[in-house]
Coordinates of N, CA and C in Angstrom, one line a residue:
X201 N 0.4 -1.0 -0.1 CA 0.1 -0.3 -0.3 C 1.0 1.1 0.1
X202 N 0.4 2.4 -0.8 CA 0.7 3.8 -0.3 C 0.4 3.8 0.6
X203 N 1.8 4.7 1.4 CA 2.0 5.4 2.3 C 2.1 7.1 1.9
X204 N 1.1 7.6 2.9 CA 1.0 9.3 2.9 C 2.1 9.6 4.3
X205 N 2.7 10.8 3.8 CA 3.4 10.9 5.2 C 4.0 12.3 4.9
X206 N 4.8 12.9 5.4 CA 5.8 14.4 5.4 C 4.6 15.6 4.8
X207 N 3.9 15.0 5.1 CA 2.5 16.0 4.0 C 3.0 18.0 4.0
X208 N 2.8 18.1 3.1 CA 3.6 19.8 3.1 C 2.3 20.5 3.2
X209 N 1.1 20.0 2.5 CA 0.0 21.1 2.2 C -0.6 21.3 3.9
X210 N -1.2 22.3 4.1 CA -1.7 22.7 4.7 C -3.5 22.5 5.3
X211 N -4.3 22.2 6.0 CA -5.9 22.2 6.1 C -6.5 23.2 5.3
X212 N -5.3 24.4 5.2 CA -6.3 25.9 4.6 C -6.0 25.6 3.0
X213 N -5.5 24.5 2.3 CA -5.7 24.5 1.6 C -6.4 24.1 -0.1
X214 N -7.0 24.4 -1.1 CA -8.1 24.8 -1.8 C -8.2 23.1 -2.1
X215 N -9.6 22.5 -2.2 CA -10.4 21.1 -2.9 C -10.5 21.8 -4.0
X216 N -9.9 22.5 -4.7 CA -11.1 22.7 -5.9 C -10.5 21.6 -7.0
X217 N -9.6 20.7 -6.7 CA -10.0 19.5 -7.4 C -10.8 18.2 -6.9
X218 N -11.1 18.8 -6.1 CA -11.9 17.3 -5.4 C -13.6 17.3 -6.3
X219 N -14.0 18.6 -6.4 CA -15.1 18.6 -7.1 C -16.6 19.6 -6.2
X220 N -17.7 19.2 -6.6 CA -18.1 20.2 -6.5 C -19.4 19.8 -5.1
X221 N -18.9 18.7 -4.9 CA -20.2 18.4 -3.6 C -20.0 19.2 -2.7
X222 N -21.4 19.4 -2.0 CA -21.6 19.8 -0.8 C -20.4 19.7 0.1
X223 N -20.0 18.5 0.2 CA -19.3 18.2 0.8 C -17.8 18.7 0.7
X224 N -17.0 18.9 -0.2 CA -15.8 19.4 -0.4 C -16.0 20.8 -0.8
X225 N -17.5 21.5 -1.2 CA -17.7 23.0 -0.5 C -17.5 23.7 0.4
X226 N -18.2 22.9 1.3 CA -18.1 23.3 2.5 C -16.6 23.2 3.2
X227 N -16.4 22.2 3.4 CA -14.6 22.0 4.1 C -13.5 22.6 2.6
X228 N -14.0 22.9 1.7 CA -13.6 24.1 1.2 C -13.1 25.5 1.9
X229 N -14.4 25.8 2.5 CA -14.7 27.8 2.5 C -14.1 27.6 4.1
X230 N -14.7 26.4 4.8 CA -13.9 26.7 5.4 C -12.6 26.6 6.4
X231 N -11.9 25.6 5.3 CA -10.6 26.2 5.8 C -10.0 26.8 5.4
X232 N -10.6 27.9 3.9 CA -9.6 28.5 3.3 C -10.4 30.3 4.0
X233 N -10.9 30.3 4.8 CA -11.4 31.5 5.6 C -11.6 31.1 7.3
X234 N -10.3 30.7 7.7 CA -10.9 30.2 9.0 C -11.9 29.4 9.6
X235 N -11.9 28.6 9.2 CA -13.3 27.8 9.9 C -14.4 28.4 10.0
X236 N -14.6 29.9 9.2 CA -15.9 30.2 9.0 C -16.2 30.4 7.7
X237 N -17.7 30.0 7.5 CA -18.9 30.0 6.4 C -18.5 31.1 5.7
X238 N -18.9 31.7 4.3 CA -19.0 32.8 3.3 C -20.6 32.9 3.6
X239 N -21.0 34.0 4.1 CA -22.2 34.7 4.5 C -23.2 33.6 3.4
X240 N -22.8 33.8 2.2 CA -23.8 33.4 0.9 C -23.7 31.3 1.0
X241 N -22.9 31.2 1.7 CA -23.2 29.2 2.2 C -23.8 29.3 3.2
X242 N -23.4 30.0 3.8 CA -24.0 29.8 5.0 C -25.7 29.9 5.1
X243 N -25.7 31.4 4.3 CA -27.3 31.0 4.1 C -28.3 29.4 3.6
X244 N -27.2 29.1 2.8 CA -27.6 28.1 1.6 C -27.2 26.5 2.8
X245 N -26.7 26.3 3.2 CA -26.4 25.3 3.8 C -27.1 25.0 5.2
X246 N -27.2 26.2 6.3 CA -28.0 26.3 7.4 C -29.5 26.9 7.0
X247 N -29.8 26.6 6.0 CA -31.4 27.5 5.8 C -32.1 26.3 6.7
X248 N -31.4 24.7 6.7 CA -32.7 24.0 7.1 C -32.5 23.1 8.2
X249 N -30.3 23.7 8.7 CA -30.0 23.2 10.0 C -29.2 24.1 10.5
X250 N -30.0 25.4 10.5 CA -29.3 26.3 11.4 C -30.0 26.3 13.2
X251 N -29.5 27.3 13.6 CA -30.0 27.3 14.6 C -31.3 27.8 15.3
X252 N -32.0 27.3 16.0 CA -33.5 28.1 15.9 C -33.7 28.6 17.1
X253 N -35.0 29.5 17.2 CA -34.5 30.5 18.7 C -35.0 29.0 20.3
X254 N -35.2 28.4 19.7 CA -35.0 27.2 21.1 C -34.1 26.4 20.9
X255 N -33.5 26.2 19.6 CA -32.0 25.1 19.9 C -32.4 23.9 18.9
X256 N -33.6 24.0 18.6 CA -33.9 22.7 17.4 C -33.2 22.8 16.1
X257 N -32.2 21.6 16.1 CA -32.3 21.3 14.7 C -32.0 19.8 14.8
X258 N -31.9 19.4 13.4 CA -32.2 17.8 12.8 C -30.7 17.5 12.2
X259 N -29.8 18.4 12.3 CA -28.8 17.9 12.1 C -27.8 17.0 13.5
X260 N -28.6 17.9 14.9 CA -27.9 17.6 15.7 C -28.7 16.9 17.3
X261 N -27.5 16.0 17.8 CA -28.8 15.3 18.9 C -27.7 15.5 20.5
X262 N -28.8 15.9 21.9 CA -30.4 16.4 21.4 C -30.7 17.7 20.8
X263 N -29.9 18.7 20.7 CA -30.1 20.0 19.5 C -30.4 21.1 21.1
X264 N -29.2 21.3 21.7 CA -29.3 22.1 22.4 C -28.2 22.8 22.0
X265 N -28.2 24.3 22.7 CA -27.0 25.0 22.3 C -25.8 24.5 23.0
X266 N -24.8 24.5 22.9 CA -23.5 23.5 23.3 C -23.1 24.1 24.4
X267 N -23.6 25.5 25.1 CA -22.9 26.2 26.2 C -24.1 25.6 27.2
X268 N -24.9 24.3 26.2 CA -25.6 23.3 27.4 C -25.7 22.0 27.6
X269 N -24.5 21.7 26.6 CA -24.0 20.4 27.0 C -22.8 20.3 27.9
X270 N -23.3 19.5 28.7 CA -22.5 19.3 30.1 C -22.2 17.9 30.3
X271 N -23.6 17.1 30.3 CA -23.1 15.6 30.1 C -22.5 14.8 29.2
X272 N -22.7 13.7 29.3 CA -22.3 12.8 28.0 C -23.3 11.7 27.5
X273 N -23.2 11.6 26.5 CA -24.8 10.8 26.0 C -24.5 9.5 26.1
X274 N -25.6 8.8 26.7 CA -25.5 7.1 27.1 C -27.1 6.6 26.1
X275 N -26.7 5.3 26.2 CA -27.7 4.9 25.7 C -29.5 5.1 26.8
X276 N -29.0 5.2 27.9 CA -30.4 6.1 28.8 C -30.4 6.9 28.3
X277 N -30.2 7.9 27.8 CA -30.5 9.3 27.2 C -30.5 9.6 26.2
X278 N -30.7 7.9 25.4 CA -30.8 8.5 23.6 C -32.5 8.0 23.8
X279 N -33.0 8.7 23.0 CA -34.5 8.4 22.6 C -34.3 7.2 21.9
X280 N -35.6 6.7 21.7 CA -35.4 4.8 20.9 C -34.8 5.2 19.8
X281 N -35.8 6.2 18.7 CA -35.6 6.4 17.7 C -33.7 7.4 16.7
X282 N -33.2 7.4 18.4 CA -31.7 7.6 17.7 C -30.8 6.7 18.2
X283 N -31.2 5.0 18.1 CA -30.6 4.5 19.4 C -29.9 3.9 18.3
X284 N -30.2 4.0 16.8 CA -29.1 3.5 15.7 C -27.7 4.0 15.6
X285 N -26.3 3.7 15.9 CA -24.9 4.4 15.7 C -24.4 3.7 15.1
X286 N -24.1 4.9 14.0 CA -22.9 4.4 12.8 C -21.4 3.3 13.3
X287 N -21.3 3.1 15.0 CA -20.3 2.0 14.8 C -20.9 1.1 15.3
X288 N -22.3 0.3 15.4 CA -22.9 -0.6 15.0 C -23.1 -1.1 13.6
X289 N -23.1 0.0 12.7 CA -23.3 -0.3 11.7 C -22.3 -0.5 10.7
X290 N -20.8 -0.4 10.9 CA -19.8 -0.4 10.7 C -19.5 -1.9 10.8
X291 N -19.8 -2.0 12.3 CA -19.6 -3.6 12.9 C -20.5 -4.6 11.7
X292 N -21.6 -4.2 11.5 CA -22.7 -4.7 10.6 C -22.2 -5.2 9.7
X293 N -21.7 -4.2 8.6 CA -21.3 -4.1 7.1 C -19.8 -5.2 6.7
X294 N -19.4 -4.9 7.8 CA -18.0 -6.0 8.2 C -17.1 -5.7 7.2
X295 N -16.5 -6.6 6.5 CA -15.8 -6.5 5.4 C -16.3 -5.9 3.6
X296 N -17.8 -5.8 4.2 CA -18.2 -5.7 2.7 C -18.0 -3.7 2.6
X297 N -18.3 -3.3 3.9 CA -17.9 -2.1 4.0 C -19.4 -1.0 3.5
X298 N -19.1 0.0 2.9 CA -20.4 0.7 2.2 C -19.8 1.4 0.9
X299 N -20.6 1.1 -0.2 CA -20.9 2.2 -1.1 C -20.1 3.3 -1.3
X300 N -19.0 4.0 -2.3 CA -19.1 5.6 -2.1 C -20.0 6.4 -1.8
X301 N -21.3 6.0 -2.4 CA -22.1 6.6 -2.2 C -22.9 6.8 -1.0
X302 N -22.8 5.6 -0.1 CA -23.4 5.9 1.1 C -22.2 6.9 2.0
X303 N -20.7 6.2 1.7 CA -19.4 7.0 2.4 C -20.0 8.6 2.2
X304 N -20.1 9.1 1.2 CA -20.6 10.4 0.9 C -21.8 11.1 1.1
X305 N -22.7 9.9 1.6 CA -23.9 10.5 2.3 C -23.5 10.8 3.5
X306 N -23.1 9.2 4.5 CA -23.0 9.7 6.3 C -21.9 11.2 5.7
X307 N -21.1 11.0 5.8 CA -19.7 12.4 5.6 C -20.2 13.2 5.3
X308 N -21.4 13.7 4.2 CA -21.9 14.8 4.3 C -23.3 15.1 5.4
X309 N -23.7 14.2 5.2 CA -24.9 14.5 7.0 C -23.6 14.2 8.5
X310 N -22.6 14.7 8.5 CA -21.9 14.7 9.2 C -21.1 16.1 9.3
X311 N -21.1 16.5 8.2 CA -20.3 17.7 7.6 C -21.8 18.9 7.9
X312 N -22.9 18.7 8.1 CA -23.8 19.4 8.1 C -23.8 19.8 9.6
X313 N -23.6 19.1 9.9 CA -23.8 19.2 11.5 C -22.8 20.0 11.9
X314 N -21.7 20.0 11.7 CA -20.2 20.1 11.7 C -20.4 22.0 11.6
X315 N -21.2 22.0 10.6 CA -21.0 23.2 9.7 C -22.0 24.2 10.7
X316 N -23.1 23.7 11.3 CA -24.2 24.5 12.3 C -23.6 24.6 13.4
X317 N -22.0 23.8 14.0 CA -21.2 24.3 15.0 C -20.2 25.6 14.9
X318 N -19.4 25.4 13.9 CA -18.9 25.7 13.1 C -18.9 27.4 12.4
X319 N -20.4 28.0 12.0 CA -21.3 28.8 11.4 C -21.5 29.7 12.7
X320 N -21.3 29.4 14.2 CA -21.8 30.3 15.3 C -20.7 31.0 15.2
X321 N -22.1 32.7 15.9 CA -21.0 33.4 15.8 C -19.8 33.7 16.8
X322 N -19.9 32.6 18.0 CA -18.1 32.6 18.3 C -18.6 30.6 18.0
X323 N -17.5 30.6 17.2 CA -17.1 29.2 16.1 C -17.1 28.1 17.6
X324 N -18.1 27.0 17.4 CA -18.3 25.8 19.0 C -17.0 24.8 17.9
X325 N -15.8 24.4 18.7 CA -15.0 23.0 18.0 C -16.0 21.7 19.3
X326 N -16.3 20.3 18.1 CA -17.2 19.4 18.6 C -16.1 18.9 19.3
X327 N -15.0 18.9 18.9 CA -13.7 18.1 19.4 C -13.3 16.5 19.8
X328 N -14.9 16.3 19.6 CA -14.9 14.1 19.7 C -15.2 13.7 18.9
X329 N -15.4 14.5 17.5 CA -15.8 13.7 16.2 C -15.5 12.0 16.1
X330 N -16.1 11.6 16.4 CA -15.8 9.9 15.8 C -17.2 9.1 15.9
X331 N -17.1 7.6 15.3 CA -18.0 6.9 14.3 C -18.9 6.5 15.9
X332 N -18.3 6.8 17.1 CA -19.3 6.0 18.1 C -20.1 7.2 18.9
X333 N -20.0 9.0 18.6 CA -20.4 9.9 18.5 C -21.4 10.1 17.4
X334 N -21.7 9.2 15.9 CA -22.6 9.4 15.1 C -24.2 8.5 15.3
X335 N -24.9 9.1 15.4 CA -26.0 8.0 15.5 C -27.3 8.6 14.4
X336 N -28.2 7.6 13.7 CA -28.9 7.9 12.7 C -30.3 8.3 13.0
X337 N -31.0 8.9 13.0 CA -32.0 9.5 13.1 C -33.6 9.0 12.4
X338 N -34.8 9.4 12.8 CA -35.4 8.4 12.4 C -35.8 8.7 11.2
X339 N -35.5 10.2 10.7 CA -35.4 10.2 8.8 C -34.3 10.2 8.0
X340 N -33.4 8.8 8.7 CA -32.1 8.2 8.0 C -30.9 9.4 8.0
X341 N -31.4 10.1 8.7 CA -30.0 11.5 8.4 C -28.9 10.6 9.4
X342 N -27.8 11.0 9.4 CA -26.7 10.5 10.3 C -26.4 11.9 11.6
X343 N -26.4 12.4 12.3 CA -25.5 13.3 12.7 C -24.9 13.5 14.1
X344 N -24.3 14.3 14.3 CA -23.5 14.4 15.9 C -24.3 14.2 17.0
X345 N -24.1 13.1 18.1 CA -24.9 12.7 19.2 C -23.7 14.3 20.3
X346 N -24.9 14.9 21.5 CA -23.8 15.3 22.5 C -22.9 14.0 23.1
X347 N -21.8 14.9 23.1 CA -20.8 14.0 23.8 C -20.4 15.0 24.9
X348 N -20.7 16.2 25.3 CA -20.4 17.1 26.8 C -18.4 17.3 26.1
X349 N -19.0 17.6 25.1 CA -17.3 17.7 24.8 C -17.2 19.0 24.2
X350 N -18.2 19.8 23.1 CA -18.2 20.8 22.8 C -18.2 21.9 23.2
X351 N -17.0 22.7 22.6 CA -16.5 24.2 23.1 C -16.2 25.1 22.1
X352 N -16.7 26.5 23.0 CA -16.7 27.3 22.1 C -15.2 28.1 21.7
X353 N -14.0 27.8 23.1 CA -13.1 28.2 23.7 C -11.6 28.0 22.6
X354 N -11.5 28.9 22.5 CA -10.1 28.2 21.9 C -9.0 28.4 22.2
X355 N -8.4 26.9 22.8 CA -7.2 27.3 23.6 C -5.4 27.1 22.6
X356 N -4.8 28.5 23.3 CA -3.2 28.1 22.7 C -2.0 27.7 24.0
X357 N -1.1 26.7 23.5 CA -0.7 25.8 24.9 C 0.6 26.8 25.1
X358 N 0.8 27.8 24.5 CA 1.5 29.1 24.5 C 1.3 29.9 25.7
X359 N -0.5 30.2 25.5 CA -1.6 31.4 25.9 C -1.5 31.0 27.3
X360 N -2.2 29.7 27.1 CA -2.8 29.5 28.2 C -2.1 28.4 29.3
X361 N -1.3 27.7 29.0 CA -0.5 27.0 29.3 C -0.4 25.1 28.9
X362 N 0.8 24.6 28.7 CA 0.7 23.0 28.1 C -0.3 21.9 29.0
X363 N -0.1 22.4 30.3 CA -1.0 22.0 31.6 C -2.6 22.1 31.3
X364 N -2.6 23.2 30.8 CA -3.9 23.6 31.0 C -5.0 22.6 29.7
X365 N -4.2 23.0 28.7 CA -4.3 22.4 27.1 C -4.4 20.9 27.4
X366 N -3.8 20.2 27.9 CA -3.4 18.9 27.8 C -4.3 18.1 29.0
X367 N -4.8 18.7 30.2 CA -6.2 18.1 30.7 C -7.5 18.2 29.8
X368 N -7.6 19.3 28.9 CA -8.3 19.7 28.2 C -8.7 18.7 26.6
X369 N -7.7 18.3 26.2 CA -7.5 17.4 25.2 C -7.8 15.6 26.0
X370 N -7.3 15.5 27.1 CA -7.3 14.4 27.1 C -8.6 14.0 27.9
X371 N -9.5 15.0 28.6 CA -10.8 14.9 29.2 C -11.6 14.7 28.3
X372 N -11.5 15.1 26.7 CA -12.7 15.7 25.6 C -12.2 15.1 24.2
X373 N -11.0 14.2 24.1 CA -10.8 14.3 22.7 C -10.3 12.3 22.9
X374 N -10.4 11.5 21.8 CA -10.6 10.6 21.4 C -9.1 10.6 21.0
X375 N -7.5 9.8 21.7 CA -6.2 9.6 20.7 C -6.5 9.1 19.1
X376 N -7.2 7.9 18.4 CA -7.2 8.1 17.1 C -7.6 9.1 16.5
X377 N -8.2 10.0 17.3 CA -8.7 11.5 16.4 C -8.1 12.3 16.5
X378 N -6.8 12.9 17.3 CA -7.1 13.8 17.4 C -5.5 14.3 16.7
X379 N -5.3 15.7 15.9 CA -4.9 16.1 15.6 C -3.2 16.6 16.1
X380 N -2.6 16.8 14.9 CA -1.1 16.6 15.3 C -1.5 18.0 16.4
X381 N -2.0 19.1 16.3 CA -2.0 20.0 17.6 C -2.1 19.4 18.7
X382 N -3.0 18.3 18.7 CA -3.3 18.4 20.7 C -2.2 17.6 20.5
X383 N -1.3 16.0 19.7 CA -0.4 15.3 20.2 C 0.7 16.3 20.4
X384 N 0.9 17.5 19.9 CA 2.4 18.0 20.0 C 2.1 19.0 20.7
X385 N 1.7 19.5 21.4 CA 1.7 20.9 22.2 C 2.7 21.7 22.2
X386 N 4.5 21.3 22.1 CA 5.0 22.1 21.4 C 4.9 22.9 20.0
X387 N 3.8 22.2 19.6 CA 4.1 22.8 18.4 C 3.8 24.6 18.0
X388 N 2.8 24.8 19.5 CA 2.5 26.2 19.2 C 1.1 26.4 19.1
X389 N 0.5 25.6 18.2 CA -1.0 25.6 17.6 C -2.0 25.5 18.0
X390 N -2.4 26.7 18.1 CA -3.5 26.7 19.0 C -5.2 25.9 18.4
X391 N -5.6 25.3 19.5 CA -6.8 24.1 19.3 C -8.1 24.4 18.6
X392 N -8.4 24.7 17.2 CA -9.7 25.4 17.0 C -10.4 24.4 16.4
X393 N -11.3 25.3 15.6 CA -12.3 24.2 14.8 C -11.6 23.4 13.7
X394 N -10.7 23.7 13.2 CA -9.7 22.7 12.4 C -9.5 21.2 13.3
X395 N -9.4 21.0 14.3 CA -8.9 19.8 15.1 C -10.8 19.3 14.4
X396 N -11.6 19.7 14.5 CA -12.7 18.8 13.4 C -12.4 18.5 12.3
X397 N -12.1 19.3 11.5 CA -11.6 19.1 10.3 C -10.9 17.6 10.7
X398 N -9.5 17.8 10.5 CA -8.9 16.4 11.4 C -9.3 15.6 11.5
X399 N -10.3 15.0 12.6 CA -11.5 14.0 12.8 C -12.1 13.8 11.7
X400 N -12.7 14.8 10.9 CA -13.9 14.3 10.2 C -12.7 13.4 8.9
X401 N -11.5 13.8 8.7 CA -10.5 12.9 7.5 C -10.5 11.4 8.2
X402 N -10.5 11.3 9.9 CA -10.0 9.9 10.3 C -11.3 9.2 10.5
X403 N -12.8 10.3 10.4 CA -13.9 8.8 10.4 C -14.1 8.5 8.8
X404 N -13.7 9.7 8.3 CA -14.0 9.1 6.5 C -13.2 8.2 6.2
X405 N -12.0 8.2 6.7 CA -10.8 6.9 6.1 C -11.8 5.5 7.1
X406 N -12.2 5.8 8.5 CA -13.0 4.6 8.7 C -14.2 3.8 8.5
X407 N -14.5 5.0 7.4 CA -15.9 4.8 6.5 C -16.1 3.9 5.3
X408 N -14.5 4.3 4.9 CA -14.2 3.4 3.8 C -13.5 2.3 3.9
X409 N -12.6 2.3 4.6 CA -11.7 1.0 5.4 C -12.1 -0.3 6.2
X410 N -12.6 0.5 7.2 CA -13.3 0.4 8.7 C -12.2 -0.1 9.3
X411 N -10.9 0.5 9.3 CA -9.7 0.6 10.2 C -9.5 2.0 10.6
X412 N -8.5 2.5 11.7 CA -8.1 4.0 12.2 C -6.6 4.2 11.4
X413 N -7.0 5.0 10.7 CA -5.6 5.2 10.1 C -4.1 5.3 10.9
X414 N -4.3 5.8 12.1 CA -3.0 6.1 13.1 C -3.1 4.8 13.9
X415 N -4.2 4.3 14.3 CA -4.5 3.8 15.4 C -4.4 4.1 16.4
X416 N -3.7 4.0 17.8 CA -3.4 4.9 18.9 C -2.3 4.9 18.8
X417 N -1.4 5.0 18.0 CA -0.6 5.6 17.2 C 0.2 7.1 17.1
X418 N 0.7 8.1 18.5 CA 0.6 9.3 18.5 C 1.7 9.8 17.5
X419 N 2.5 8.9 17.3 CA 3.8 9.3 16.6 C 3.6 9.3 15.1
X420 N 2.5 8.1 14.7 CA 2.1 8.2 13.3 C 0.8 8.9 13.0
X421 N 0.8 10.1 14.3 CA -0.4 10.8 13.7 C 0.8 12.2 13.7
X422 N 1.4 12.9 14.5 CA 2.9 13.1 14.4 C 3.1 13.0 12.9
X423 N 3.5 12.2 12.1 CA 4.2 12.7 11.1 C 3.7 11.5 9.8
X424 N 1.9 11.8 10.5 CA 1.1 11.3 9.4 C 1.3 10.7 8.4
X425 N 1.3 9.5 9.3 CA 1.6 7.9 8.3 C 1.2 7.1 8.1
X426 N 0.0 6.5 7.6 CA -1.1 6.3 7.0 C -1.4 6.0 5.5
X427 N -1.8 4.3 5.4 CA -1.8 3.9 4.5 C -3.1 4.2 3.6
X428 N -3.0 4.4 2.5 CA -4.5 4.4 1.4 C -4.1 3.2 0.2
X429 N -5.0 2.3 0.6 CA -4.5 0.9 -0.4 C -4.9 1.6 -1.8
X430 N -3.6 0.9 -2.9 CA -3.2 1.3 -4.2 C -4.6 0.8 -4.7
X431 N -4.9 -0.4 -4.2 CA -6.7 -0.7 -5.2 C -7.6 -1.0 -4.2
X432 N -8.2 0.1 -4.6 CA -9.7 0.0 -3.6 C -10.6 0.3 -4.2
X433 N -11.6 0.1 -4.6 CA -13.3 0.3 -4.6 C -13.6 1.9 -4.9
X434 N -12.8 2.7 -4.1 CA -13.2 4.0 -4.3 C -12.7 5.1 -5.0
X435 N -13.2 6.2 -5.8 CA -12.8 7.0 -6.7 C -11.1 7.4 -6.4
X436 N -10.3 7.9 -7.0 CA -9.3 8.8 -6.7 C -9.4 9.7 -5.7
X437 N -10.7 10.8 -6.4 CA -11.4 12.0 -5.7 C -11.8 11.8 -4.0
X438 N -12.5 10.3 -3.7 CA -12.5 10.4 -2.0 C -11.0 9.9 -1.5
X439 N -10.1 9.4 -2.0 CA -9.5 9.3 -1.7 C -8.1 10.6 -1.3
X440 N -8.3 11.3 -2.3 CA -7.7 12.5 -2.3 C -8.3 13.4 -1.2
X441 N -9.6 12.9 -1.1 CA -10.2 14.1 -0.1 C -9.4 13.5 1.5
X442 N -9.6 12.6 1.4 CA -8.7 12.1 3.0 C -7.5 12.4 3.1
X443 N -6.9 12.8 2.3 CA -5.4 12.8 2.0 C -5.5 14.7 2.6
X444 N -6.6 15.4 1.7 CA -6.4 16.6 2.1 C -6.9 17.1 3.7
X445 N -7.9 15.9 4.5 CA -8.2 16.3 5.8 C -6.8 15.6 6.4
X446 N -6.5 14.4 6.2 CA -5.1 14.5 7.1 C -3.8 14.9 6.9
X447 N -3.8 16.6 6.4 CA -2.5 17.3 6.7 C -1.8 17.9 7.8
X448 N -0.8 17.6 8.2 CA -0.8 17.8 9.7 C -0.5 19.3 10.2
X449 N -0.5 20.2 8.8 CA -0.1 21.3 9.5 C -1.6 22.3 8.9
X450 N -2.0 22.6 10.8 CA -3.0 24.0 10.6 C -3.5 24.9 9.7

């Protein structure tokens, strides 16, 4: 298999070569504009998915503003019609996996959930994007469940102290999905909404290949070492999207 490492581009790179899908367009504008959507796209994407006055949304569960997200979601607190979890579906599919259409459908749904958070007046970082936190609602949409990890506070290890940032990272994130700036606090990079973009790339890889790109290895994350099979059933454009998302330089 081909090994992707030593990536030189940043998560600010254009996605113009990937296509015009909503997923690609959303991500392109997210990273090119410091993770804030242009007002035009914001209106387009959020017309059906924006925060309403009472906090209702069909792209997030349980549909409360992030400042009220204080507890972790468990099976006992999830309504019955939100019982279907993406992690369970991946397990059921096994080696057969998903078609490219299914992968993009699921990924697009997750991106719409992130769009709601990232285009708030004070952008919100979900911080714990992973297959275990994606559930399918009764309309068949895949949405981000409440994880208790979301925050509008951007932390910097230099300004706030490495110990403070490390505690936040350990408490609110999962190692396989952590961005390099979360693993190497000596880099001095701030923890922003861009960590969700990296985690979305890990999730997309998991959807495609059924495994984690970096496993539990911090070293692999730091050096951007992961394998994309030379022969796979997915298009070169989809594989390129994974490579784009997993750029180590925020």
